[in-house]
Short mmCIF file of C-alpha atoms and ligand atoms in Angstrom, two decimals:
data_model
loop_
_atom_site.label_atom_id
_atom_site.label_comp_id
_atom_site.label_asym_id
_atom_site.label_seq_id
_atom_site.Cartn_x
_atom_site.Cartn_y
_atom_site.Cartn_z
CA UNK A 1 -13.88 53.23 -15.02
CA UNK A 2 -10.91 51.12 -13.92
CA UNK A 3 -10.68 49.44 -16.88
CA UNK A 4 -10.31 52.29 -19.75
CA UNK A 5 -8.14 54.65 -16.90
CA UNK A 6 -5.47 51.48 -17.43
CA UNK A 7 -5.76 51.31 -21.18
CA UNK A 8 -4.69 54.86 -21.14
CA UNK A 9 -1.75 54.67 -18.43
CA UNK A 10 -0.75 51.63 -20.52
CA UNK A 11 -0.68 53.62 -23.80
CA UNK A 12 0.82 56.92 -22.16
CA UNK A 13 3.83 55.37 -20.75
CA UNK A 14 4.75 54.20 -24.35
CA UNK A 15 7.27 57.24 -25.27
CA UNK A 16 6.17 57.73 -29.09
CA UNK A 17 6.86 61.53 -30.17
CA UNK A 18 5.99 61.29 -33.68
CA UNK A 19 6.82 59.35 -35.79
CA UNK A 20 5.22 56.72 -33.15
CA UNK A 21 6.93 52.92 -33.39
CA UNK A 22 7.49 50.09 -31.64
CA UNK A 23 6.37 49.57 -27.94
CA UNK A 24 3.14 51.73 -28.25
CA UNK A 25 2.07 50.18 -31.59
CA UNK A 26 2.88 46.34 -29.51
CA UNK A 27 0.55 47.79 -26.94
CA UNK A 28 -1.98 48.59 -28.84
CA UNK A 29 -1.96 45.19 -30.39
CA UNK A 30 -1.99 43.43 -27.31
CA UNK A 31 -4.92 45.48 -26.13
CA UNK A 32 -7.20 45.16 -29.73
CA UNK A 33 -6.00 41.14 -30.24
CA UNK A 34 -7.98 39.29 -27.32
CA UNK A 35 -11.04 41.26 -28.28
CA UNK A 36 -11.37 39.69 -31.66
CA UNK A 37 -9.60 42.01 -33.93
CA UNK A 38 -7.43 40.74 -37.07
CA UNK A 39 -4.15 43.09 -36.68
CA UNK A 40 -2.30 44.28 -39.27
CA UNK A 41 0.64 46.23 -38.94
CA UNK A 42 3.11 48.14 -41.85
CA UNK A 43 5.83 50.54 -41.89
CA UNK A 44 5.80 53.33 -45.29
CA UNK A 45 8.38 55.60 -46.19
CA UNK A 46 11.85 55.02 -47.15
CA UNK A 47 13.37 58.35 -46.01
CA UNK A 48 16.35 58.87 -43.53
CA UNK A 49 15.09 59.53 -40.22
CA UNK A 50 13.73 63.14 -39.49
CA UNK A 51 12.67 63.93 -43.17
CA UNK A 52 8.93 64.03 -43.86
CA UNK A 53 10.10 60.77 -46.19
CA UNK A 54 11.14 58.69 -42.86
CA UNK A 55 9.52 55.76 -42.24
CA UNK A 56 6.25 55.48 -40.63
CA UNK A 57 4.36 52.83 -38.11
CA UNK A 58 0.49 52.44 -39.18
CA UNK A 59 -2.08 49.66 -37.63
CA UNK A 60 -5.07 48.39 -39.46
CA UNK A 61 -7.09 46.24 -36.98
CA UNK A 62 -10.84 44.70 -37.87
CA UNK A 63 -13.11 42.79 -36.16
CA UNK A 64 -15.52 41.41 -39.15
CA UNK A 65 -19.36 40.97 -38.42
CA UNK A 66 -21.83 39.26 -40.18
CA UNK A 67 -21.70 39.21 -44.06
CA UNK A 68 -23.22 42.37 -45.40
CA UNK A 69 -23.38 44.10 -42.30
CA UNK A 70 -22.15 47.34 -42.29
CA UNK A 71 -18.60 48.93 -41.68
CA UNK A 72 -18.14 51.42 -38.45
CA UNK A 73 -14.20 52.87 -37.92
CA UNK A 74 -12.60 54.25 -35.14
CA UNK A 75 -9.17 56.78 -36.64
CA UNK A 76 -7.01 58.25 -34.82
CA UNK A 77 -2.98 58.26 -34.08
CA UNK A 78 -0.43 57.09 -31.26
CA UNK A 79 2.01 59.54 -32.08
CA UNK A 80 2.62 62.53 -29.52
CA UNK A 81 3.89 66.05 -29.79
CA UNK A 82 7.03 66.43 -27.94
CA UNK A 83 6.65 67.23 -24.56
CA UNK A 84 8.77 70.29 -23.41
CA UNK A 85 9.91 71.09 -20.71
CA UNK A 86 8.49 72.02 -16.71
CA UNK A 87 6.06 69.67 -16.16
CA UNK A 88 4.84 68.24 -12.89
CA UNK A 89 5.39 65.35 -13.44
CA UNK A 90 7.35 63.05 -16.07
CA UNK A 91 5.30 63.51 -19.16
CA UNK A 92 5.42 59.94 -19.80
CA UNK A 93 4.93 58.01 -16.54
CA UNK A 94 1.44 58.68 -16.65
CA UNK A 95 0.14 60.05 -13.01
CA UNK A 96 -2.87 60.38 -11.24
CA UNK A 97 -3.33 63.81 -9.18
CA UNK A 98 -7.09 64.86 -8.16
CA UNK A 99 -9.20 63.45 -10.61
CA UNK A 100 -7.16 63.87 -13.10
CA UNK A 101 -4.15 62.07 -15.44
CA UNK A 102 -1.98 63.74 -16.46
CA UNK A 103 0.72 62.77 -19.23
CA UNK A 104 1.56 63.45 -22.81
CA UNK A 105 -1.15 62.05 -24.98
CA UNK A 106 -3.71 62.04 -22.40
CA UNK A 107 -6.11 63.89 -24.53
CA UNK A 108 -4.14 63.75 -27.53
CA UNK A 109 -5.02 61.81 -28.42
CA UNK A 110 -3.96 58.17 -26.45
CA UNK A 111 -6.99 58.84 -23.83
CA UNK A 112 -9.65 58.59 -26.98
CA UNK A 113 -8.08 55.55 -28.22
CA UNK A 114 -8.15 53.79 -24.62
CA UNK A 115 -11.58 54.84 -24.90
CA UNK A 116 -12.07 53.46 -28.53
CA UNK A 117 -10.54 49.68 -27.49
CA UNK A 118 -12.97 49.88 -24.14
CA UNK A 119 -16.20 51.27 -25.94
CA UNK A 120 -15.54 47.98 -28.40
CA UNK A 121 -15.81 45.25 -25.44
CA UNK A 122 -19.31 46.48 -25.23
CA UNK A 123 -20.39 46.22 -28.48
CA UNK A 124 -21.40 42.50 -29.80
CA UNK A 125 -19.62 40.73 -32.68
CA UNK A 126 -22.89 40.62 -34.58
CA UNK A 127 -23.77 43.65 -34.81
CA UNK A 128 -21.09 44.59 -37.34
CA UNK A 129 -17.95 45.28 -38.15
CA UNK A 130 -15.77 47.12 -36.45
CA UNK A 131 -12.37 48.34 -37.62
CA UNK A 132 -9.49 50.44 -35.99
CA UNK A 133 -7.38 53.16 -38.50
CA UNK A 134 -4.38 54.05 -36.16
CA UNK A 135 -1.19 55.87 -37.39
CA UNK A 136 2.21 56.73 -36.10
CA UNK A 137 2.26 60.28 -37.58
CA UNK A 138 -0.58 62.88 -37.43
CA UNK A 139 1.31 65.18 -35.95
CA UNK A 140 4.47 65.52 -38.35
CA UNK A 141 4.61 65.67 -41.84
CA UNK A 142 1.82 62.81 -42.46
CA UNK A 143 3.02 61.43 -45.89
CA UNK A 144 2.88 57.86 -44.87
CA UNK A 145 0.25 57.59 -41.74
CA UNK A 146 -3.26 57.55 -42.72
CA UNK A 147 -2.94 58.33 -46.15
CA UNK A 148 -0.95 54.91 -46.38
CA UNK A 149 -3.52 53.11 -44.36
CA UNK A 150 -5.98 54.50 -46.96
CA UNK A 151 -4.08 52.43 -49.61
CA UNK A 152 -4.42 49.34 -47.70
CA UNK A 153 -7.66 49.67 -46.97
CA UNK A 154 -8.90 50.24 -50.87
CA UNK A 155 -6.05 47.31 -51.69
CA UNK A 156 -8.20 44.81 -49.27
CA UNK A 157 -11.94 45.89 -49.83
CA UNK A 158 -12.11 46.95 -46.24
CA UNK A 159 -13.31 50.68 -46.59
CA UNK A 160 -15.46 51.11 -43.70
CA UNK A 161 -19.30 53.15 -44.38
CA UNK A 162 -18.68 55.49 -41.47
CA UNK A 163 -15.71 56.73 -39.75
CA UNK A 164 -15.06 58.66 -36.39
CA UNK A 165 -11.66 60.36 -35.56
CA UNK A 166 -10.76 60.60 -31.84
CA UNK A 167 -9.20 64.17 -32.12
CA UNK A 168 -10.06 66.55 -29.02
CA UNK A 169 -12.69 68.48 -30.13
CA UNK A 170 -14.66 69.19 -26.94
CA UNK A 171 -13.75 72.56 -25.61
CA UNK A 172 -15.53 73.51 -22.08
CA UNK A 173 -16.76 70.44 -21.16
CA UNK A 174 -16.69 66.83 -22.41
CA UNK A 175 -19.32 66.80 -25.31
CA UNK A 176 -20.07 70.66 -26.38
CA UNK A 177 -18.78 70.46 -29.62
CA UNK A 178 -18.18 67.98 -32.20
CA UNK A 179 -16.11 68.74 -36.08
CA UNK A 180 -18.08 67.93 -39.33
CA UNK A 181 -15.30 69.66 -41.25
CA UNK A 182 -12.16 71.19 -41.40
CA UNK A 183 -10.57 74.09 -43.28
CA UNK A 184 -8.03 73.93 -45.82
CA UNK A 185 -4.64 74.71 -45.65
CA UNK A 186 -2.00 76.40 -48.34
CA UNK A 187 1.35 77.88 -47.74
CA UNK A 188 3.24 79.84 -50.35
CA UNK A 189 6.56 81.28 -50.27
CA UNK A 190 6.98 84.14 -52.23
CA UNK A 191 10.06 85.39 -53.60
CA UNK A 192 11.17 88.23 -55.52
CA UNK A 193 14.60 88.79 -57.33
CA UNK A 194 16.48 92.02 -57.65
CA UNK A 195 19.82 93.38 -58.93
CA UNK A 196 22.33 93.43 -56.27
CA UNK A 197 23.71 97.39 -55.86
CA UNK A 198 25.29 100.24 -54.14
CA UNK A 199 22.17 102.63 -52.72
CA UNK A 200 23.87 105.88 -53.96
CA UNK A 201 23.88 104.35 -57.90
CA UNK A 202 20.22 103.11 -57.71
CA UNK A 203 19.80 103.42 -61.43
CA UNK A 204 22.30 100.72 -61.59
CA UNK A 205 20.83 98.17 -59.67
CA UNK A 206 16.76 97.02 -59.10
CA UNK A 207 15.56 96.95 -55.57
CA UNK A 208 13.45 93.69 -55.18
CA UNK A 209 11.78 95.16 -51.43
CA UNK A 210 9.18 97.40 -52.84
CA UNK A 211 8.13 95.03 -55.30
CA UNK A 212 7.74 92.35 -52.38
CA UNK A 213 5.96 95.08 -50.17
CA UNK A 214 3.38 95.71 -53.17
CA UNK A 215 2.79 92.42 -53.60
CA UNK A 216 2.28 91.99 -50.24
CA UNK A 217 0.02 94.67 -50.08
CA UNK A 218 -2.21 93.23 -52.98
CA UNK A 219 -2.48 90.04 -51.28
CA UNK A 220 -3.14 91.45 -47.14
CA UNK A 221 -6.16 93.14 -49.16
CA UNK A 222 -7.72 90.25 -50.70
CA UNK A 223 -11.42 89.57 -49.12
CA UNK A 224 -11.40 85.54 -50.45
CA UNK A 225 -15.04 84.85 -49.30
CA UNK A 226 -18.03 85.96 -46.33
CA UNK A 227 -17.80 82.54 -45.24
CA UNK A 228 -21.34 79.96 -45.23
CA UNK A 229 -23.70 78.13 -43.66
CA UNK A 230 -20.72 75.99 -42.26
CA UNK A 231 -17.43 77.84 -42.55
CA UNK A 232 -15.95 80.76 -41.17
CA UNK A 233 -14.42 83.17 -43.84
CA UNK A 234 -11.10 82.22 -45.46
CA UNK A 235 -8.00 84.18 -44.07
CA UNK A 236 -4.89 85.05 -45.34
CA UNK A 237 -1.96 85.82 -43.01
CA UNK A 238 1.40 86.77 -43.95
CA UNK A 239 3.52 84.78 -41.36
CA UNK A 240 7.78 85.44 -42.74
CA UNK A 241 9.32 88.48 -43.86
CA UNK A 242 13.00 87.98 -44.76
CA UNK A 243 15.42 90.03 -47.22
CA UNK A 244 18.18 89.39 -44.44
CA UNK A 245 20.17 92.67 -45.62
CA UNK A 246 23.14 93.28 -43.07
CA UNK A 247 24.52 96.52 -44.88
CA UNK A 248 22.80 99.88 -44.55
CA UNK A 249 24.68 100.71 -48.00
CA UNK A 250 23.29 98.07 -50.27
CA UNK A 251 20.98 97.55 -52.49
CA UNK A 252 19.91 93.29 -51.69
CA UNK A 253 19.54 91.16 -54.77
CA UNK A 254 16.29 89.12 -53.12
CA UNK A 255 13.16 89.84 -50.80
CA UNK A 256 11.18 86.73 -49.70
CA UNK A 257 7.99 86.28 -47.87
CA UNK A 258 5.41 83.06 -46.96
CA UNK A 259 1.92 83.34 -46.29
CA UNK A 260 -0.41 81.25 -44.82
CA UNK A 261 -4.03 80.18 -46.41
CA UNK A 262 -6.98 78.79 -44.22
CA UNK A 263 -9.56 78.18 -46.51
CA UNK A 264 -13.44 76.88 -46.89
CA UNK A 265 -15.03 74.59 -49.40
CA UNK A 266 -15.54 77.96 -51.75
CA UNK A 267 -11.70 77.30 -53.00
CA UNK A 268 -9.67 74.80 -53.35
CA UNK A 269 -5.70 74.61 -52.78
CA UNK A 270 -5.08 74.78 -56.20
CA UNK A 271 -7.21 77.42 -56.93
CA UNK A 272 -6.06 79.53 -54.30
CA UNK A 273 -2.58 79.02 -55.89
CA UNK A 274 -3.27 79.85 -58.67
CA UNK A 275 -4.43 83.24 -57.64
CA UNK A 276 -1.45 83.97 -55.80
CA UNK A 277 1.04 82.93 -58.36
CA UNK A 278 -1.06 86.02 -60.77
CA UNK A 279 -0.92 88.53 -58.38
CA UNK A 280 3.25 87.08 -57.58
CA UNK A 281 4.36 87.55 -61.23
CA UNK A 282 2.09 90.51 -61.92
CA UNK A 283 4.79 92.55 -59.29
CA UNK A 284 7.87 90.76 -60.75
CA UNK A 285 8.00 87.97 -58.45
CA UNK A 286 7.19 84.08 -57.87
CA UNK A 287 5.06 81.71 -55.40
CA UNK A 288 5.44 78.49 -54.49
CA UNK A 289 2.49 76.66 -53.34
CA UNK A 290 2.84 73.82 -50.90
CA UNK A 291 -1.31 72.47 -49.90
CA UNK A 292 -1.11 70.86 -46.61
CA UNK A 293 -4.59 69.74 -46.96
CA UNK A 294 -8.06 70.41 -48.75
CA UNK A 295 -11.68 71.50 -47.15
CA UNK A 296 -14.30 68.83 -46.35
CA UNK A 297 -17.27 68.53 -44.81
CA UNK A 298 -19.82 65.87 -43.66
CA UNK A 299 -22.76 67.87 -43.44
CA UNK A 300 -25.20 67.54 -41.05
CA UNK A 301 -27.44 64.54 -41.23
CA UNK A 302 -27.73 60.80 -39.99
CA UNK A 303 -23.88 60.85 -38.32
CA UNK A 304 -23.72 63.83 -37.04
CA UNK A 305 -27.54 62.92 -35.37
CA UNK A 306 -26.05 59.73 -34.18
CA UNK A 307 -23.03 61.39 -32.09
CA UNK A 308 -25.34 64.14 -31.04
CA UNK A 309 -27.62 61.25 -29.39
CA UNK A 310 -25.52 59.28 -27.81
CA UNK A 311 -23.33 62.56 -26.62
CA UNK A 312 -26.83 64.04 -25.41
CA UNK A 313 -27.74 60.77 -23.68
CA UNK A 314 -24.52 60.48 -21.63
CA UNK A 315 -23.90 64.46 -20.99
CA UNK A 316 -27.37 65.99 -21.16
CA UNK A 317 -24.75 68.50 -23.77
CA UNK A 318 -25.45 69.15 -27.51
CA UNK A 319 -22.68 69.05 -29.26
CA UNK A 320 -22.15 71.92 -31.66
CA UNK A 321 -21.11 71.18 -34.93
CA UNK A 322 -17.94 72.90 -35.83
CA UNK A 323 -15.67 73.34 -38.49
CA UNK A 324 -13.21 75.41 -36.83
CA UNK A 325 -9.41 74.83 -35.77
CA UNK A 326 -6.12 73.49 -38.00
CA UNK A 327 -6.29 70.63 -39.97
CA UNK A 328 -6.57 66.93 -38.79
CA UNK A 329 -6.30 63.23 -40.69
CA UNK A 330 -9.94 63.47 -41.61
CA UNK A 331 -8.38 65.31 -44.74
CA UNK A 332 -7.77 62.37 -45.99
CA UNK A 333 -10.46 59.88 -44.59
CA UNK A 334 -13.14 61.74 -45.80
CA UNK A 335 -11.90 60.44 -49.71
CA UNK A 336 -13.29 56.80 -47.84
CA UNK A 337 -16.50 57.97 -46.73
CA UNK A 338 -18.79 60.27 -44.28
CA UNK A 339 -15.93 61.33 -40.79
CA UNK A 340 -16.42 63.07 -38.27
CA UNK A 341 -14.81 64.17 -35.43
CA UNK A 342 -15.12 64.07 -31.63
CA UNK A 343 -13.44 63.14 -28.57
CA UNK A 344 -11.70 64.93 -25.48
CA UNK A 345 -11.38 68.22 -24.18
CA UNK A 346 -8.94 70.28 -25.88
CA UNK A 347 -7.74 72.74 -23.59
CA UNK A 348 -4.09 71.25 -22.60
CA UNK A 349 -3.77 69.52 -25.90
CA UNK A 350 -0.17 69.86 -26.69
CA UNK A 351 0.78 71.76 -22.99
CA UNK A 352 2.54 71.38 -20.29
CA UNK A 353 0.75 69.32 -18.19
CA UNK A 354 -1.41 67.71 -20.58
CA UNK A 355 -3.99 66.14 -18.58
CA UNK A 356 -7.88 64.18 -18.36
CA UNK A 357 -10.56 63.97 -16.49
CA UNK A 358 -10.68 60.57 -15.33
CA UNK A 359 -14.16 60.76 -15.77
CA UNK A 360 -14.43 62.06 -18.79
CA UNK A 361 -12.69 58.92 -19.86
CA UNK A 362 -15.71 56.54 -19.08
CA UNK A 363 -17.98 58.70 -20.18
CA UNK A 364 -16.36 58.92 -23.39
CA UNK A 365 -16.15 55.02 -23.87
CA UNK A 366 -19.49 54.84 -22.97
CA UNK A 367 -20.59 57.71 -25.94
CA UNK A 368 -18.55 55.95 -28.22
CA UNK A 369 -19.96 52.72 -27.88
CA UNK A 370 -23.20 53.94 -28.31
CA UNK A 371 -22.32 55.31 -31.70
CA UNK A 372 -20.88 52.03 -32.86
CA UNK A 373 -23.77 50.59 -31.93
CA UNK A 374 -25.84 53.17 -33.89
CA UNK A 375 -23.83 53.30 -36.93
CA UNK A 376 -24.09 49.28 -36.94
CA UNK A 377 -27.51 49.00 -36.81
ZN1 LIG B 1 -4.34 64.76 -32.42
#
């Protein structure tokens, strides 16, 4: 209990609001080295500094097993949301109140990853390998974190056969649910162009609002699926309004609007923007689709019965298994092969006061070295 409690203080009270460098990524080095593990670490992105282009800190760590056996990885990222204000306690001198710690990254998601590095100890060379796939940005714009260390991995053979992301998926208590997918995401910003005017000559200008509001209309009404087995329905929300119009006596030359798209494996970001982008120039206007991140899901079968067992054995819980919530980097690890999803309790992910149960944190290494184990054999 000790043992993974310090991993996590040691992690926590590394400062690394994404994008994540430096002292947290030299942590986690020192932590994975002794235990066996090959370390590699690279920086992508040439960008200047706060542009989704910046550079970003990524790890690769394995620790091989016998030849031919199989491949089991651990993802998840060091990066942090930033912390805000009010807290308690200094969000990153990681504190123990009660039976709790509390500090930024304590369930997002540097408590997981303590529990990752201690679940390993227990797991013997030989019974496979065993590779860590830790980035520096999840939670920003994600261009050059784990999509980056999927490069490397392809570039040196080293795609594992199973991977499990450390996110908090948990929601009452430690084990109730697990993710074996994720939704999409699509935003579009929608813009439609006018004729600049004087309201009392309308006939000599074009007014581009009730266009926009049509448009708007069409779209609010579209039913995109029932959902399935897996998914909930996909949802459209109109989230920006804007014509920013400071005279009561003119007509404005431009309306604009952005919607969001959460979407199940019935669409596909493209798809979906090329729907929107009909009904767009059908009223006169245009879209412009950025995808944040495609649909997946692992469904149910061996993994999924793997974590439920070992989450079962140390919780007496059965993990449901979800595909609810925003999108996380198993986008873009499920191109590798079969993720899925589990770790901590969500509820003060990204609060004030972000904390663990200190408990929770051994019982989690324990779970996850059970599924290594599993997975391996
Ligand atoms: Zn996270």
């Amino acid at each position: 209990m000790t043992e993974v409690l310090e991993l996590a203080k040691r992690l926590m009270a590394a400062e690394s609001v994404t994008p994540a460098t430096g002292s947290v990524f030299d942590r986690m080095e020192a932590m994975l080295a002794p235990l066996g593990f090959e370390v590699h670490r690279f920086t992508r992105g040439e960008g200047a500094p706060g542009t989704p282009e910046a550079p970003v800190e990524n790890l690769f760590a394995i620790r091989r097993g016998p030849e031919g056996s199989k491949h089991f990885a651990f993802a998840g990222h060091l990066d942090v949301v930033p912390p805000g204000g009010g807290w308690a306690s200094d969000a990153f001198e990681p504190e123990v109140r009660g039976d709790l710690l509390y500090g930024r990254g304590a369930v997002d998601m540097k408590g997981s990853i303590a529990c990752m590095v201690e679940a390993v100890k227990h797991v013997p060379q030989d019974a496979g390998t065993i590779s860590f796939i830790i980035t520096g940005d999840e939670e920003g714009p994600a261009l050059h974190g784990t999509r980056a260390l999927i490069d490397y991995m392809r570039e040196t053979g080293h795609q594992p056969d199973l991977c499990l992301v450390g996110e908090p998926t948990s929601v009452n208590r430690l084990g109730d649910m697990m993710k074996i997918g994720r939704r999409g995401s699509v935003n579009i910003w929608l813009e439609v162009e006018g004729t600049q005017g004087h309201v009392a000559y309308p006939h000599l200008a074009e007014n581009p609002i009730p266009k926009l509001v049509a448009m708007l209309a069409e779209l609010d009404a579209l039913v995109l699926d029932e959902g399935n087995d897996w998914f909930q329905a996909s949802n459209l929300e109109i989230t920006d309004l804007e014509v920013g119009n400071p005279a009561h006596n003119v007509i404005p030359e431009a309306a604009k609007a952005r919607i969001s798209i959460r979407f199940n494996d019935e669409h596909s970001g493209a798809s979906l923007s090329e729907k929107v982008i009909t009904i767009a120039e059908k009223h006169g206007g245009k879209a412009m689709p950025i995808i944040s991140g495609e649909p997946f899901l692992t469904p149910p079968g061996t993994f999924s019965d793997i974590i439920a067992r070992a989450v079962k054995e140390e919780t007496g819980v059965n993990p449901e298994p979800s595909t609810t919530g925003g999108t996380s980097d198993a986008r873009f690890l499920r191109a590798v092969c079969p993720v899925i999803e589990f770790g901590l309790v969500n509820a003060t992910m990204h609060k004030r006061d972000e904390a663990v149960a200190i408990e929770d944190l051994s019982t989690l290494s324990r779970i996850y070295t059970a599924i290594a184990k599993d997975a391996l054999a």
